[in-house]
Amino acid sequence: LVHERRRKLKKEKRKSQSGSGANGGALTKEKLIRILGQSSAAAYQLIEQTRKMVYAKHEQTGIPLDKCVEELQQNFENAMEAVVLQVRKNHGVTEQQMTAAMVANQRDEEVQAALTTLREAMSGKPPPSPPKAATEEEQTPAARLKARRARARRQGNK
């Protein structure tokens, strides 16, 4: 019964979010930066994975690297679109909302830095790792508990 109620509430929440007007669909600067950061990390991971696939294909077949890159290019572009779409979907945000938020915050230095990081990640430069405190807040309760216990054990051993 509890799970059914949660599902029902989630469904109603999604309905209200998708049916809301321009004000309800507005993206905060913080959420925009978080989405851009996750997109950067995901894009870089995809690039690294694709590089490994290109090299593996080159090693297995003996085909020149540039030919391997050409063969995998279309799949890579589709995968990159899917990755960015999935990050937006995870946050319940549309492309239009992202565009509107970027335009609204285009003069903000933090947003500009996040966009630069995304562009660099898509070019193959690894994104900076997130600060320790920010990642700890995003952890699941079980992970936070585990980290807290580990810290307590280390302090107890001193």
mmCIF file of N, CA, C and O in Angstrom, residues 42-43 46 49-50 72-86:
data_model
loop_
_atom_site.group_PDB
_atom_site.id
_atom_site.type_symbol
_atom_site.label_atom_id
_atom_site.label_comp_id
_atom_site.label_asym_id
_atom_site.label_seq_id
_atom_site.Cartn_x
_atom_site.Cartn_y
_atom_site.Cartn_z
ATOM 1 N N ALA A 42 29.380 12.553 -18.026
ATOM 2 C CA ALA A 42 28.852 11.481 -18.873
ATOM 3 C C ALA A 42 29.451 11.548 -20.280
ATOM 4 O O ALA A 42 29.799 10.521 -20.867
ATOM 5 N N ALA A 43 29.588 12.764 -20.814
ATOM 6 C CA ALA A 43 30.165 12.928 -22.156
ATOM 7 C C ALA A 43 31.610 12.456 -22.176
ATOM 8 O O ALA A 43 32.034 11.762 -23.110
ATOM 9 N N LEU A 46 31.779 8.699 -22.137
ATOM 10 C CA LEU A 46 31.441 8.150 -23.444
ATOM 11 C C LEU A 46 32.613 8.291 -24.411
ATOM 12 O O LEU A 46 32.919 7.361 -25.164
ATOM 13 N N GLN A 49 35.212 5.709 -23.529
ATOM 14 C CA GLN A 49 34.734 4.387 -23.935
ATOM 15 C C GLN A 49 34.878 4.215 -25.448
ATOM 16 O O GLN A 49 35.323 3.169 -25.924
ATOM 17 N N THR A 50 34.543 5.253 -26.199
ATOM 18 C CA THR A 50 34.640 5.192 -27.660
ATOM 19 C C THR A 50 36.091 5.095 -28.098
ATOM 20 O O THR A 50 36.420 4.344 -29.031
ATOM 21 N N LEU A 72 32.882 4.289 -36.482
ATOM 22 C CA LEU A 72 32.189 4.417 -35.201
ATOM 23 C C LEU A 72 31.596 5.811 -34.971
ATOM 24 O O LEU A 72 30.903 6.032 -33.968
ATOM 25 N N GLN A 73 31.857 6.752 -35.870
ATOM 26 C CA GLN A 73 31.427 8.141 -35.684
ATOM 27 C C GLN A 73 29.910 8.266 -35.525
ATOM 28 O O GLN A 73 29.442 8.926 -34.613
ATOM 29 N N GLN A 74 29.137 7.652 -36.412
ATOM 30 C CA GLN A 74 27.677 7.774 -36.352
ATOM 31 C C GLN A 74 27.132 7.200 -35.044
ATOM 32 O O GLN A 74 26.288 7.815 -34.401
ATOM 33 N N ASN A 75 27.629 6.031 -34.649
ATOM 34 C CA ASN A 75 27.185 5.443 -33.379
ATOM 35 C C ASN A 75 27.539 6.349 -32.218
ATOM 36 O O ASN A 75 26.774 6.486 -31.261
ATOM 37 N N PHE A 76 28.720 6.971 -32.281
ATOM 38 C CA PHE A 76 29.155 7.868 -31.221
ATOM 39 C C PHE A 76 28.221 9.070 -31.110
ATOM 40 O O PHE A 76 27.811 9.456 -30.012
ATOM 41 N N GLU A 77 27.872 9.675 -32.248
ATOM 42 C CA GLU A 77 26.991 10.848 -32.226
ATOM 43 C C GLU A 77 25.633 10.493 -31.639
ATOM 44 O O GLU A 77 25.086 11.245 -30.817
ATOM 45 N N ASN A 78 25.096 9.346 -32.034
ATOM 46 C CA ASN A 78 23.813 8.902 -31.478
ATOM 47 C C ASN A 78 23.923 8.644 -29.982
ATOM 48 O O ASN A 78 23.023 9.003 -29.210
ATOM 49 N N ALA A 79 25.014 8.026 -29.573
ATOM 50 C CA ALA A 79 25.211 7.738 -28.147
ATOM 51 C C ALA A 79 25.360 9.027 -27.343
ATOM 52 O O ALA A 79 24.834 9.131 -26.226
ATOM 53 N N MET A 80 26.050 10.026 -27.902
ATOM 54 C CA MET A 80 26.224 11.306 -27.196
ATOM 55 C C MET A 80 24.874 11.988 -26.999
ATOM 56 O O MET A 80 24.578 12.513 -25.915
ATOM 57 N N GLU A 81 24.043 11.973 -28.031
ATOM 58 C CA GLU A 81 22.709 12.550 -27.899
ATOM 59 C C GLU A 81 21.908 11.815 -26.831
ATOM 60 O O GLU A 81 21.214 12.436 -26.021
ATOM 61 N N ALA A 82 22.016 10.501 -26.827
ATOM 62 C CA ALA A 82 21.286 9.696 -25.842
ATOM 63 C C ALA A 82 21.761 9.988 -24.423
ATOM 64 O O ALA A 82 20.948 10.064 -23.491
ATOM 65 N N VAL A 83 23.055 10.166 -24.249
ATOM 66 C CA VAL A 83 23.616 10.447 -22.916
ATOM 67 C C VAL A 83 23.088 11.780 -22.395
ATOM 68 O O VAL A 83 22.620 11.885 -21.256
ATOM 69 N N VAL A 84 23.150 12.807 -23.227
ATOM 70 C CA VAL A 84 22.688 14.133 -22.805
ATOM 71 C C VAL A 84 21.183 14.102 -22.536
ATOM 72 O O VAL A 84 20.711 14.679 -21.549
ATOM 73 N N LEU A 85 20.445 13.410 -23.381
ATOM 74 C CA LEU A 85 19.001 13.280 -23.188
ATOM 75 C C LEU A 85 18.691 12.576 -21.869
ATOM 76 O O LEU A 85 17.805 12.994 -21.120
ATOM 77 N N GLN A 86 19.453 11.533 -21.545
ATOM 78 C CA GLN A 86 19.214 10.790 -20.311
ATOM 79 C C GLN A 86 19.491 11.638 -19.072
ATOM 80 O O GLN A 86 18.745 11.580 -18.092
#
